[in-house]
Structures are given as C-alpha cells and as structure tokens.
Short mmCIF file of C-alpha atoms in Angstrom, two decimals:
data_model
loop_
_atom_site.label_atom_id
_atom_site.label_comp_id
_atom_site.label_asym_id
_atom_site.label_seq_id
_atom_site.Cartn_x
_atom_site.Cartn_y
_atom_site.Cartn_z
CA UNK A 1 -20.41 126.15 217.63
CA UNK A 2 -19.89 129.61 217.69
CA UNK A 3 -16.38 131.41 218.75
CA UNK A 4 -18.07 134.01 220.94
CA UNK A 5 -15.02 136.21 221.28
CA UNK A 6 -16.21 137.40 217.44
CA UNK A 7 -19.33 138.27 217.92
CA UNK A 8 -19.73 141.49 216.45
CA UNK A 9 -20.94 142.30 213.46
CA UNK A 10 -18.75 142.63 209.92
CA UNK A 11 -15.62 140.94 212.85
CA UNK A 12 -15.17 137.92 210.22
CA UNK A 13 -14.92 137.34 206.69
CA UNK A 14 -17.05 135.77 204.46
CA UNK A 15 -15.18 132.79 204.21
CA UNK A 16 -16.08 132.48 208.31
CA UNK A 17 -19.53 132.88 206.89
CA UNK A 18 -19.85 130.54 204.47
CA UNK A 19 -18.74 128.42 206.72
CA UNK A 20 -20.70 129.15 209.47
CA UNK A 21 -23.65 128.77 207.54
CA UNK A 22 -22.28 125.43 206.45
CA UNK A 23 -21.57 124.36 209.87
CA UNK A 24 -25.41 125.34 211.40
CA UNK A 25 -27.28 123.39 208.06
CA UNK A 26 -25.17 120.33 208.57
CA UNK A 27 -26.20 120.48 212.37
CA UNK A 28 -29.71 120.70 211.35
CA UNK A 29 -30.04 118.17 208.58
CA UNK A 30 -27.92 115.17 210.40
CA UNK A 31 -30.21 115.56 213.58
CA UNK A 32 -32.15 112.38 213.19
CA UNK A 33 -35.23 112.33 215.32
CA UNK A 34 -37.18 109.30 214.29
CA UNK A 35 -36.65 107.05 217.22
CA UNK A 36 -39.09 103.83 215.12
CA UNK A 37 -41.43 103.74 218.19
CA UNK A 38 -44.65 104.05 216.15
CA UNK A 39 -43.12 101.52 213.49
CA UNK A 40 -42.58 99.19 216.41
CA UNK A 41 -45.98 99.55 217.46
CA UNK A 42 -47.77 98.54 214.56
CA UNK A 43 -45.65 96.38 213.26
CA UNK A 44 -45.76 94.13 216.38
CA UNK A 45 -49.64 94.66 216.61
CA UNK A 46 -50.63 93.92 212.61
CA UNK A 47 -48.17 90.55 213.25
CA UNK A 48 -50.14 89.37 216.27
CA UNK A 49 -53.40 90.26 214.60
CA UNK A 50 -52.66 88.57 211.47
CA UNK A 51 -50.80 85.58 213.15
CA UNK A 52 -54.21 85.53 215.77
CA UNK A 53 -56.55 85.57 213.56
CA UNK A 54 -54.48 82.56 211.62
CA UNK A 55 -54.28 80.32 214.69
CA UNK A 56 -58.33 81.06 215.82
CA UNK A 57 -59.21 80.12 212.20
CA UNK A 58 -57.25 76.93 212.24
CA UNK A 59 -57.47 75.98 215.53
CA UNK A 60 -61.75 77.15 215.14
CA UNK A 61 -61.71 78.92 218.46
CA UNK A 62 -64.02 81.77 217.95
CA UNK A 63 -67.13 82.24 215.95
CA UNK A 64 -65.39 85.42 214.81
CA UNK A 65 -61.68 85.10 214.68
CA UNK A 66 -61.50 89.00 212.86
CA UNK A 67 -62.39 90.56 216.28
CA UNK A 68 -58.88 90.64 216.91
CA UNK A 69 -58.77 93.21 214.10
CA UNK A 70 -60.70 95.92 216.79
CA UNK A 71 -57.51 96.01 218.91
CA UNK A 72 -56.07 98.51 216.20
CA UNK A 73 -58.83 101.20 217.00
CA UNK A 74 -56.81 101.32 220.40
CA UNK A 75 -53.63 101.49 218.84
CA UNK A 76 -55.15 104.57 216.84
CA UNK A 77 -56.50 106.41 220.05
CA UNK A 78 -53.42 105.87 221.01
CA UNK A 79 -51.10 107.17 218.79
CA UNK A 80 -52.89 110.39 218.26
CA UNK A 81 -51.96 110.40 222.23
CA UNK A 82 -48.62 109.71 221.42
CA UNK A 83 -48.01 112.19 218.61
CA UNK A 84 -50.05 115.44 220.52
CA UNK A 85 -47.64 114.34 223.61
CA UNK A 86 -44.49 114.25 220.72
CA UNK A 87 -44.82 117.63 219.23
CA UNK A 88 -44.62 119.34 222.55
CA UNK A 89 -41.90 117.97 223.39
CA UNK A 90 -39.75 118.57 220.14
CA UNK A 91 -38.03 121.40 220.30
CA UNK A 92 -37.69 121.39 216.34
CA UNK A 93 -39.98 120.44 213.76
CA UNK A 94 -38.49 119.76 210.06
CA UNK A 95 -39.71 119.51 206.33
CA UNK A 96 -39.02 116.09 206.13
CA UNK A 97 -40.91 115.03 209.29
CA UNK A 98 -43.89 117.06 208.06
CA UNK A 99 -43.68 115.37 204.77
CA UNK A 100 -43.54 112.19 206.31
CA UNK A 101 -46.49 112.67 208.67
CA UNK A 102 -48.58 113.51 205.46
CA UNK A 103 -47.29 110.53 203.59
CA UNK A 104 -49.01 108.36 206.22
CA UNK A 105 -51.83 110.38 206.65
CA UNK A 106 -52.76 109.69 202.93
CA UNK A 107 -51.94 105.78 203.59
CA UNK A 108 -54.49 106.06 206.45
CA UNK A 109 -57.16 107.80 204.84
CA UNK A 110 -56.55 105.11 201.56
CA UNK A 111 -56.55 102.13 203.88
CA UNK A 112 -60.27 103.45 205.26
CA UNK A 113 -61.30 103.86 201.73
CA UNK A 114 -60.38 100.90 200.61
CA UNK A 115 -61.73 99.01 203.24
CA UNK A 116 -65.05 100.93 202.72
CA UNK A 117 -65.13 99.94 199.12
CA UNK A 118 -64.54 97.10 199.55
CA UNK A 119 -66.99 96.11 202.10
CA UNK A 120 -69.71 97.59 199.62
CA UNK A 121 -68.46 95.78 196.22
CA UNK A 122 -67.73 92.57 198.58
CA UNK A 123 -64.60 92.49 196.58
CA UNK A 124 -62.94 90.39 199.33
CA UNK A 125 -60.54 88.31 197.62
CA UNK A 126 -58.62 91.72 196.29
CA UNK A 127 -58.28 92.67 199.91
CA UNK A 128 -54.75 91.14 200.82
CA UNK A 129 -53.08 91.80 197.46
CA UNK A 130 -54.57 95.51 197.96
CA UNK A 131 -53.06 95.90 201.57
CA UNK A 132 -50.04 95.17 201.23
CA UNK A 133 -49.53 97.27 198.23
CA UNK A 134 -50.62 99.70 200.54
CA UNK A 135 -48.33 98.60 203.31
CA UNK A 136 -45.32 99.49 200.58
CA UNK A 137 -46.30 102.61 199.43
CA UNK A 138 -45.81 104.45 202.58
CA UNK A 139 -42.83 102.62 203.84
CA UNK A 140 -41.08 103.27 200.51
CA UNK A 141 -41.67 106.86 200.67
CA UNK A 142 -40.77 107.36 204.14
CA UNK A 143 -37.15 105.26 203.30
CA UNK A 144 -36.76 107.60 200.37
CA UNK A 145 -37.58 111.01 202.56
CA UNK A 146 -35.45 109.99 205.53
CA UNK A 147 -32.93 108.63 203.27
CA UNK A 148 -33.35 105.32 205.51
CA UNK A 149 -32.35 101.96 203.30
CA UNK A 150 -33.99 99.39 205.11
CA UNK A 151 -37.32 101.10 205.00
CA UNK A 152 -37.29 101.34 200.92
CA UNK A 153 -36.18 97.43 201.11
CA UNK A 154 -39.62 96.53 203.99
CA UNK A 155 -41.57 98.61 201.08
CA UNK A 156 -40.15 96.42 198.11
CA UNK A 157 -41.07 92.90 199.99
CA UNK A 158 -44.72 94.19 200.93
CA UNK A 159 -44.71 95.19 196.97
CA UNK A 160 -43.52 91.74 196.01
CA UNK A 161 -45.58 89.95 198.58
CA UNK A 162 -48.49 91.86 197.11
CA UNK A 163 -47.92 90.03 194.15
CA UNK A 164 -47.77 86.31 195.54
CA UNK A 165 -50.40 86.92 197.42
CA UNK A 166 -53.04 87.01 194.90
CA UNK A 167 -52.11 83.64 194.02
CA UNK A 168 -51.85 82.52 197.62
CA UNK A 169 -55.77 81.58 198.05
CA UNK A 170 -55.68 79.77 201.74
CA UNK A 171 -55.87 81.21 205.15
CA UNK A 172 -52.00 81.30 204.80
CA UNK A 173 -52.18 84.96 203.35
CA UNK A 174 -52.82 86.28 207.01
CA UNK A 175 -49.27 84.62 207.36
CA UNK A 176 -47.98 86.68 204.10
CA UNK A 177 -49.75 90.15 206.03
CA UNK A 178 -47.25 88.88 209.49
CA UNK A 179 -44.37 88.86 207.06
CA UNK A 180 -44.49 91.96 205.59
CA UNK A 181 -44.82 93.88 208.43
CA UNK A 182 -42.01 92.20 209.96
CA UNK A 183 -39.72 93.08 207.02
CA UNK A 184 -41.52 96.55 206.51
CA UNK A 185 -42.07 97.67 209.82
CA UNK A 186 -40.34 95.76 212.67
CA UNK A 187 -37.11 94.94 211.46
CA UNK A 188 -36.26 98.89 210.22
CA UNK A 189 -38.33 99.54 213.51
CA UNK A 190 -35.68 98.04 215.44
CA UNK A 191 -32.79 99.51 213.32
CA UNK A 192 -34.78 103.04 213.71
CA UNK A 193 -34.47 102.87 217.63
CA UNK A 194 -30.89 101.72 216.56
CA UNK A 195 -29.77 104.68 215.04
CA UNK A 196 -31.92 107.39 217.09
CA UNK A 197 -30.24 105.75 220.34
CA UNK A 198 -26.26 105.76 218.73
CA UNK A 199 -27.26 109.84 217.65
CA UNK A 200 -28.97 111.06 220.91
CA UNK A 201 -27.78 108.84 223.02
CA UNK B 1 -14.91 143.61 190.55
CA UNK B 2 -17.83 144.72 191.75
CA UNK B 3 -18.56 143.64 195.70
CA UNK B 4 -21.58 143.24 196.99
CA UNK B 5 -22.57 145.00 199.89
CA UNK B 6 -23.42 142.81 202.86
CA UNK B 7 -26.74 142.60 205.02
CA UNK B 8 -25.75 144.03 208.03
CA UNK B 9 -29.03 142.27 209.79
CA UNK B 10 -27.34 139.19 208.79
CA UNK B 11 -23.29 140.15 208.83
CA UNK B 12 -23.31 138.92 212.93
CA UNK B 13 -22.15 135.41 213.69
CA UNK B 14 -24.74 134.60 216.08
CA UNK B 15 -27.74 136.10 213.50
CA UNK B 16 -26.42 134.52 210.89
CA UNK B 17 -26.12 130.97 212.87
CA UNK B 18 -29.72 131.31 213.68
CA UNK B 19 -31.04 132.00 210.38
CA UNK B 20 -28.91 128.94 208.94
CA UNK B 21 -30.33 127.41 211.48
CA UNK B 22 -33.74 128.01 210.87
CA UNK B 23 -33.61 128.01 206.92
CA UNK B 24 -33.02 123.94 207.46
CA UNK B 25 -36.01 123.57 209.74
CA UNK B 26 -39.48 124.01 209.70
CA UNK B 27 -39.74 125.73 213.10
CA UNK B 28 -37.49 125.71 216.29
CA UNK B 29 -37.79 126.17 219.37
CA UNK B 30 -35.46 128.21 221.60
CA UNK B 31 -33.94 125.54 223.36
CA UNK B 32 -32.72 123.89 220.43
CA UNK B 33 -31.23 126.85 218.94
CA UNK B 34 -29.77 128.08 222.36
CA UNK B 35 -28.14 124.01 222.09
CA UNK B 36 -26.79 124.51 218.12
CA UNK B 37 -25.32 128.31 218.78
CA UNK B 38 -23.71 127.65 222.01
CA UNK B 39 -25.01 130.93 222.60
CA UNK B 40 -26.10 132.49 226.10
CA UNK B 41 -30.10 132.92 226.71
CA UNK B 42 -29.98 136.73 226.90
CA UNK B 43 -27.95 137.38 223.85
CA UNK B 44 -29.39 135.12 221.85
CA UNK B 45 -32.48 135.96 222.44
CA UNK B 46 -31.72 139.90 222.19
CA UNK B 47 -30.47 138.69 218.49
CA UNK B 48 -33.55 136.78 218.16
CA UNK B 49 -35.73 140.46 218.65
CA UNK B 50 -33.14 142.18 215.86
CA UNK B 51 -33.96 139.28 213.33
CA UNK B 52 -37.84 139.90 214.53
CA UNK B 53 -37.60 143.00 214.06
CA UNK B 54 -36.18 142.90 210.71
CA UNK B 55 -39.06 140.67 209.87
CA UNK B 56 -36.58 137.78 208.84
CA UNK B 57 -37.74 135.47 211.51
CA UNK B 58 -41.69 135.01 212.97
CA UNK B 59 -41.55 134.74 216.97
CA UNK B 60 -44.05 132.39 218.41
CA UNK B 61 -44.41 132.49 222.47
CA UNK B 62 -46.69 129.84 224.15
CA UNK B 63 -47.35 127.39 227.40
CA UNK B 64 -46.59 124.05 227.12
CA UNK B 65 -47.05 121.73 230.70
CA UNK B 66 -46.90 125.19 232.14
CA UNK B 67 -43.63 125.90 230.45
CA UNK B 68 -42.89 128.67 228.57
CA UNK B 69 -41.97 128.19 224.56
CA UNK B 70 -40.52 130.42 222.00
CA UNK B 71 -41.02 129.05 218.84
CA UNK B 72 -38.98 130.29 215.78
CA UNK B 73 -39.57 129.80 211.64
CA UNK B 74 -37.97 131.44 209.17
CA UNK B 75 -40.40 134.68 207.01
CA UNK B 76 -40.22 134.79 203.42
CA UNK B 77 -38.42 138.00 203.61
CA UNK B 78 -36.22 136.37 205.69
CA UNK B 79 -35.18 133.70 203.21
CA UNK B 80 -35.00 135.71 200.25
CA UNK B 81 -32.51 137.89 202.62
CA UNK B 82 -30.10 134.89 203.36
CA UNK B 83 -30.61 134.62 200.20
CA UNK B 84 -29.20 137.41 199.06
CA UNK B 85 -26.50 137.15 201.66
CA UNK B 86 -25.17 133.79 200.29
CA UNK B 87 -25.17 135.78 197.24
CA UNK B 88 -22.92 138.80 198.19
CA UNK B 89 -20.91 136.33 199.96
CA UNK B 90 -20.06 134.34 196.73
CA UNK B 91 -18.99 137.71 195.05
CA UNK B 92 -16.36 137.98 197.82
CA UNK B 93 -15.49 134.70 197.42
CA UNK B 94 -15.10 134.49 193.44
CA UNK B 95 -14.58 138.18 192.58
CA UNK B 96 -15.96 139.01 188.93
CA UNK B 97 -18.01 136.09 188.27
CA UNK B 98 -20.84 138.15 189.66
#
C-alpha cells in the first residue's frame, strides 16, 4: 500500500522506489485467480461419460452406448457462457492466464482433429492411447505456467496411462479415460478451488 | 559517479505504483488498481490521465451490465520508460557501476 502522506513527486528516495515497485509486482504476480471450476466441470463430466458408456456396454442397455459422448457439446456451449460471463467480471487479465487459455485452445482444436482423422482412417484402436496423451499435454503445461504441482503430476499419469492403454484392449480402457481425468482434472480441480478460496476468501 | 536523471512522469509514488502495477499484468481494470494502490478514485485516476498523457499507459473506457469500465495496459513507450527508470534507480543505488 501506498503511504499517502508522500505523495508528491521526487518526496522519496529511490530505495522507496525500488521498493515500491517491488511491493506492487509481488501484489500482482501472487494474485491467484484460477478458482478450478472449469477443471471440475470436465473432469466430473469425461468420468461419468467414460464410466456410462462402460456400464451401458456391459450391462447392453442401449443400442448406442457412445450417445452419452453428445452431453459434452453442452458442456462446450456452456463454457463459452461461462468464460464471456468471466472476463467481464475480472477486473485484471494476466500473461499467464492468456497463455493458458491458448494452451487449451490448441488442445481443443487437436482433440477435433484428431477425432476427424481418425474417423476417416478408421484408426480406432489408436484413439484411447491418442487421448489421453492429449489429456497430458495441456494439463502439464498449464501446471508448469501456473506453477501448480499437482496439475504437472494429473499430466504425467494421463502420459503414463497413455502408455498402458495401448496394451489394455477390453472395454476397460473407458475405465483408464475415468482415471485420468480424475488424477488430471478433478483431484487438482478440487485443490484449485482449494487454494483460490484460502487467497480470496 | 555519474547519476542518472530520473523520469519525473514516473518519480510519483502513486504513478509509479500503477505502472508496476500494470507492467505485471496484461490489462487492469480500475477497480483493481484503485484495490492494490490504496489510492482515492479522483487522484488516482487524475494520475491515471498524466501517465495517458505521457503515452505510458493506453486508457480503455467501456459498459459492462450497464457499468462503467476503465480498462488499463501498459504502451511500449511506457515499458521501455520504467525501464529506464529501474535503470537510473540502480545508478543511485550502486553509484559507478553505471
């Protein structure tokens, strides 16, 4: 905070300055504003999905059990809700948020590409192992930007589940897809909202 | 010992708290630097208008939910001014290692 009984100009010295200027960055940089919301969201919905679709398979309830894959289009109507509502109410915006928001944008424009080229080449069988490499990249990068542990760790397991799941050839890889995004998304969700609560609270 | 002379522009407590402010950031609004500074609506925004004017800071004013918002982000000039501030500073701070 400022001492306003100095106010004028060249009234303190530039060791005042210095720190001053020290004092105003560190204010800026520590303000956290990622309250996990949107990791919640999708992490919850991709684990009922994937645990869903499991159960119609095995219990053979519905001719076809990947309908309950259209219930993301609503989650992506609604998030662009969500995020227009978002930026006007921040009353900052930073470099890292920005960089963040692009980091998922590619992930989202990769994840339709893939799923495009996919359906063409009817390369099906590469389609878990490719998700959740995907699921890593962007959960990685956003622990590394926000300097946020537990997101670099979710990132890691989708990366390693990645890798068992090519050998995992049953129905039981929708289970692998529920247990990555618990580790990627809900779980630092959770610890998001955690941390956003203690510093704004 | 050669001291650099200071940017008067910048050489004001509240100024100077703003640009910090706004070097860290993307953009801010007014609110939120009103909340950092501690500083009083009309002077801080009459500071805001000096830094305008100086062409260190761009000024954006718009309606949000029928609320008025001032919207601040740091210039290029305005960066390579602080800049040079932080510079002059350091020569008053470690006299002849500039």
């Amino acid at each position: 905070m400022i001492n306003k009984t100095s106010m004028q100009p060249d009234n303190f010295s530039p060791k005042d300055s210095l720190q001053l200027i020290d004092s105003m960055i560190n204010q800026a940089k520590n303000r956290f504003s990622e309250n996990g919301f949107l990791y919640l969201l999708w992490g919850w919905l991709i684990l009922i999905c994937s645990v869903g679709h499991f159960i119609f398979i095995k219990l053979d309830l519905f001719r076809h059990p990947e309908i309950i894959w259209a219930s993301t289009w609503l989650a992506v109507i609604f998030q662009v809700f969500y995020l227009l509502r978002k930026r006007k109410k921040d009353t900052v915006r930073t470099y890292s948020e920005n960089i963040v928001g692009y980091v998922w944008m590619v992930f989202g424009v990769s994840m339709g590409m893939i799923s495009f080229i996919l359906s063409k080449t009817n390369s099906w069988e590469a389609m878990y192992p490719l998700l959740l490499m995907m699921y890593g990249m962007p959960t990685f990068l956003s622990g590394v930007i926000m300097r946020f542990l537990p997101l670099r760790v979710g990132g890691i397991i989708c990366w390693c589940l990645s890798l068992v799941s090519v050998v995992v050839t049953s129905i039981y890889i929708l289970l692998l897809l529920g247990a990555a995004v618990i580790a990627a998304w809900i779980v630092p969700g959770y610890l998001l909202r955690k941390k956003y609560n203690q510093q704004n609270g | 010992m050669e001291f650099k002379e200071l940017d008067p522009i910048l050489h004001s407590q509240l100024r100077l708290a703003v640009v910090s402010l706004l070097i860290s950031v993307r953009e801010a609004e007014f609110t939120f630097l009103k909340e950092k500074t501690n500083a009083t609506a009309g002077n801080l925004s009459v500071q805001i208008n000096k830094l305008k004017d100086a062409g260190y800071i761009e000024v954006t004013k718009q309606f949000s939910n029928n609320y008025p918002q001032t919207i601040c982000k740091i210039t290029k000039n305005g960066i390579e001014a602080f800049e040079a501030y932080v510079n002059a500073l350091q020569s008053y701070m470690n006299p002849g290692t500039n």
